[in-house]
Tab-separated table of C-alpha atoms in Angstrom:
chain	number	residue	atom	x	y	z
A	117	SER	CA	-11.217	34.419	4.736
A	118	GLY	CA	-9.496	31.092	5.302
A	119	ASN	CA	-6.173	30.199	6.814
A	120	PRO	CA	-3.468	31.861	4.667
A	121	LEU	CA	-0.982	29.060	5.329
A	122	ALA	CA	-3.483	26.419	4.251
A	123	MET	CA	-4.300	28.415	1.137
A	124	ALA	CA	-0.600	28.751	0.270
A	125	ALA	CA	-0.076	25.019	0.817
A	126	GLY	CA	-3.059	24.235	-1.412
A	127	LEU	CA	-1.757	26.483	-4.176
A	128	ALA	CA	1.717	24.923	-3.903
A	129	MET	CA	0.172	21.451	-4.188
A	130	LEU	CA	-1.708	22.512	-7.322
A	131	ASP	CA	1.614	23.640	-8.831
A	132	VAL	CA	3.105	20.196	-8.175
A	133	VAL	CA	0.242	18.128	-9.592
A	134	GLN	CA	0.114	20.244	-12.753
A	135	ARG	CA	3.711	19.431	-13.659
A	136	PRO	CA	3.983	17.456	-16.916
A	137	GLY	CA	4.045	13.720	-16.253
A	138	PHE	CA	3.127	13.979	-12.564
A	139	TYR	CA	0.230	11.523	-12.708
A	140	ASP	CA	1.971	9.246	-15.225
A	141	ASP	CA	4.954	8.971	-12.873
A	142	LEU	CA	2.724	8.358	-9.849
A	143	GLU	CA	0.805	5.653	-11.755
A	144	ALA	CA	4.046	3.943	-12.827
A	145	THR	CA	5.388	3.975	-9.277
A	146	SER	CA	2.100	2.686	-7.849
A	147	THR	CA	1.896	-0.081	-10.460
A	148	TRP	CA	5.468	-1.135	-9.675
A	149	PHE	CA	4.836	-1.141	-5.927
A	150	GLY	CA	1.610	-3.171	-6.155
A	151	THR	CA	3.201	-5.659	-8.547
A	152	GLU	CA	6.204	-6.070	-6.254
A	153	MET	CA	3.887	-6.769	-3.309
A	154	GLU	CA	2.197	-9.500	-5.337
A	155	ARG	CA	5.568	-10.948	-6.380
A	156	LEU	CA	6.832	-11.017	-2.795
A	157	ALA	CA	3.637	-12.678	-1.583
A	158	ALA	CA	3.863	-15.356	-4.277
A	159	ALA	CA	7.492	-16.054	-3.351
A	160	ALA	CA	6.689	-16.402	0.367
A	161	PRO	CA	4.074	-17.954	-0.477
A	162	VAL	CA	1.200	-16.024	1.062
A	163	PRO	CA	-2.117	-15.660	-0.793
A	164	ILE	CA	-2.986	-11.999	-1.343
A	165	THR	CA	-5.130	-9.879	-3.591
A	166	VAL	CA	-4.031	-6.299	-4.148
A	167	ASN	CA	-6.849	-4.013	-5.207
A	168	ARG	CA	-5.379	-0.836	-6.651
A	169	ILE	CA	-6.664	2.237	-8.402
A	170	GLY	CA	-4.046	4.850	-9.078
A	171	SER	CA	-1.986	5.379	-5.956
A	172	LEU	CA	-4.596	3.851	-3.599
A	173	MET	CA	-4.277	0.175	-2.789
A	174	THR	CA	-5.436	-2.412	-0.308
A	175	CYS	CA	-3.905	-5.808	0.394
A	176	PHE	CA	-6.395	-8.542	1.227
A	177	PHE	CA	-5.132	-11.891	2.498
A	178	THR	CA	-7.129	-14.092	0.155
A	179	ALA	CA	-6.359	-15.866	-3.105
A	180	GLY	CA	-9.568	-14.852	-4.838
A	181	PRO	CA	-10.610	-11.489	-6.200
A	182	VAL	CA	-12.178	-8.992	-3.815
A	183	THR	CA	-15.003	-7.212	-5.585
A	184	ASP	CA	-17.631	-6.556	-2.937
A	185	PHE	CA	-18.424	-6.760	0.773
A	186	ASP	CA	-18.960	-10.531	0.755
A	187	THR	CA	-15.619	-11.304	-0.917
A	188	ALA	CA	-13.835	-8.777	1.306
A	189	MET	CA	-15.234	-10.542	4.354
A	190	GLN	CA	-13.706	-13.831	3.134
A	191	ALA	CA	-10.199	-12.366	3.474
A	192	ASP	CA	-8.137	-13.400	6.497
A	193	ALA	CA	-8.462	-10.383	8.823
A	194	ALA	CA	-6.383	-12.067	11.543
A	195	ARG	CA	-3.507	-12.532	9.082
A	196	TYR	CA	-3.807	-8.871	8.086
A	197	GLY	CA	-3.552	-7.969	11.777
A	198	ARG	CA	-0.334	-9.965	12.103
A	199	PHE	CA	0.980	-8.345	8.894
A	200	PHE	CA	0.113	-4.887	10.220
A	201	ARG	CA	1.995	-5.553	13.475
A	202	HIS	CA	5.060	-6.925	11.642
A	203	MET	CA	5.105	-3.886	9.357
A	204	LEU	CA	4.724	-1.492	12.301
A	205	ALA	CA	7.598	-3.208	14.123
A	206	GLY	CA	9.657	-2.677	10.954
A	207	GLY	CA	8.871	1.041	10.920
A	208	ILE	CA	6.195	0.957	8.204
A	209	TRP	CA	2.894	2.464	9.283
A	210	LEU	CA	-0.163	1.048	7.530
A	211	ALA	CA	-3.853	1.393	8.232
A	212	PRO	CA	-4.746	-1.012	11.049
A	213	SER	CA	-7.648	-2.471	9.036
A	214	GLN	CA	-7.526	-4.339	5.741
A	215	PHE	CA	-10.617	-2.350	4.773
A	216	GLU	CA	-8.665	0.920	4.591
A	217	ALA	CA	-6.443	2.037	1.734
A	218	ALA	CA	-2.719	2.604	1.634
A	219	PHE	CA	-1.295	5.298	-0.603
A	220	VAL	CA	1.835	5.652	-2.667
A	221	SER	CA	2.709	9.328	-2.607
A	222	ALA	CA	4.813	11.405	-4.959
A	223	ALA	CA	6.697	12.392	-1.804
A	224	HIS	CA	7.883	8.794	-1.246
A	225	SER	CA	11.429	8.344	-2.477
A	226	PRO	CA	12.468	5.181	-4.338
A	227	GLU	CA	14.575	4.297	-1.279
A	228	GLN	CA	11.592	4.641	1.073
A	229	LEU	CA	9.412	2.484	-1.166
A	230	GLN	CA	12.124	-0.162	-1.449
A	231	ARG	CA	12.467	-0.170	2.345
A	232	ALA	CA	8.707	-0.705	2.638
A	233	LEU	CA	8.990	-3.639	0.231
A	234	ASP	CA	11.920	-5.085	2.186
A	235	VAL	CA	9.843	-4.996	5.375
A	236	THR	CA	6.889	-6.422	3.430
A	237	GLU	CA	9.010	-9.352	2.274
A	238	SER	CA	10.150	-10.064	5.824
A	239	SER	CA	6.570	-9.743	7.086
A	240	PHE	CA	5.196	-12.115	4.459
A	241	LYS	CA	7.763	-14.746	5.423
A	242	LYS	CA	6.547	-14.542	9.036
A	243	LEU	CA	2.957	-15.178	7.905
A	244	ILE	CA	3.500	-18.559	6.286
A	245	ASP	CA	1.226	-21.136	7.865
């Protein structure tokens, strides 16, 4: 005997994720978003590595690949902190640590994602050394 509202919400969510093309659309959107982040960083230029699986992604401020704890620790955590604060000031809430994942959600509209990228671009430009 669980919470009936939580059960109804869970069943509604299962309806959504079972729609044809749901995961394909989410993967396409997530791929686009991660690629745009990389493009904006290169244009700034700010060295980043975006690790992404499906709709989960993390932006590390390092030019090299991040594949384990040691390479993650080589990323510039102070620069991530500045990025986080710039994004927050622009109305985009990210995890406060580069070791946590961000998510692209099916609930994010194209306009919301573009706004996040616009703030990302502005933030990257403020991070140039």
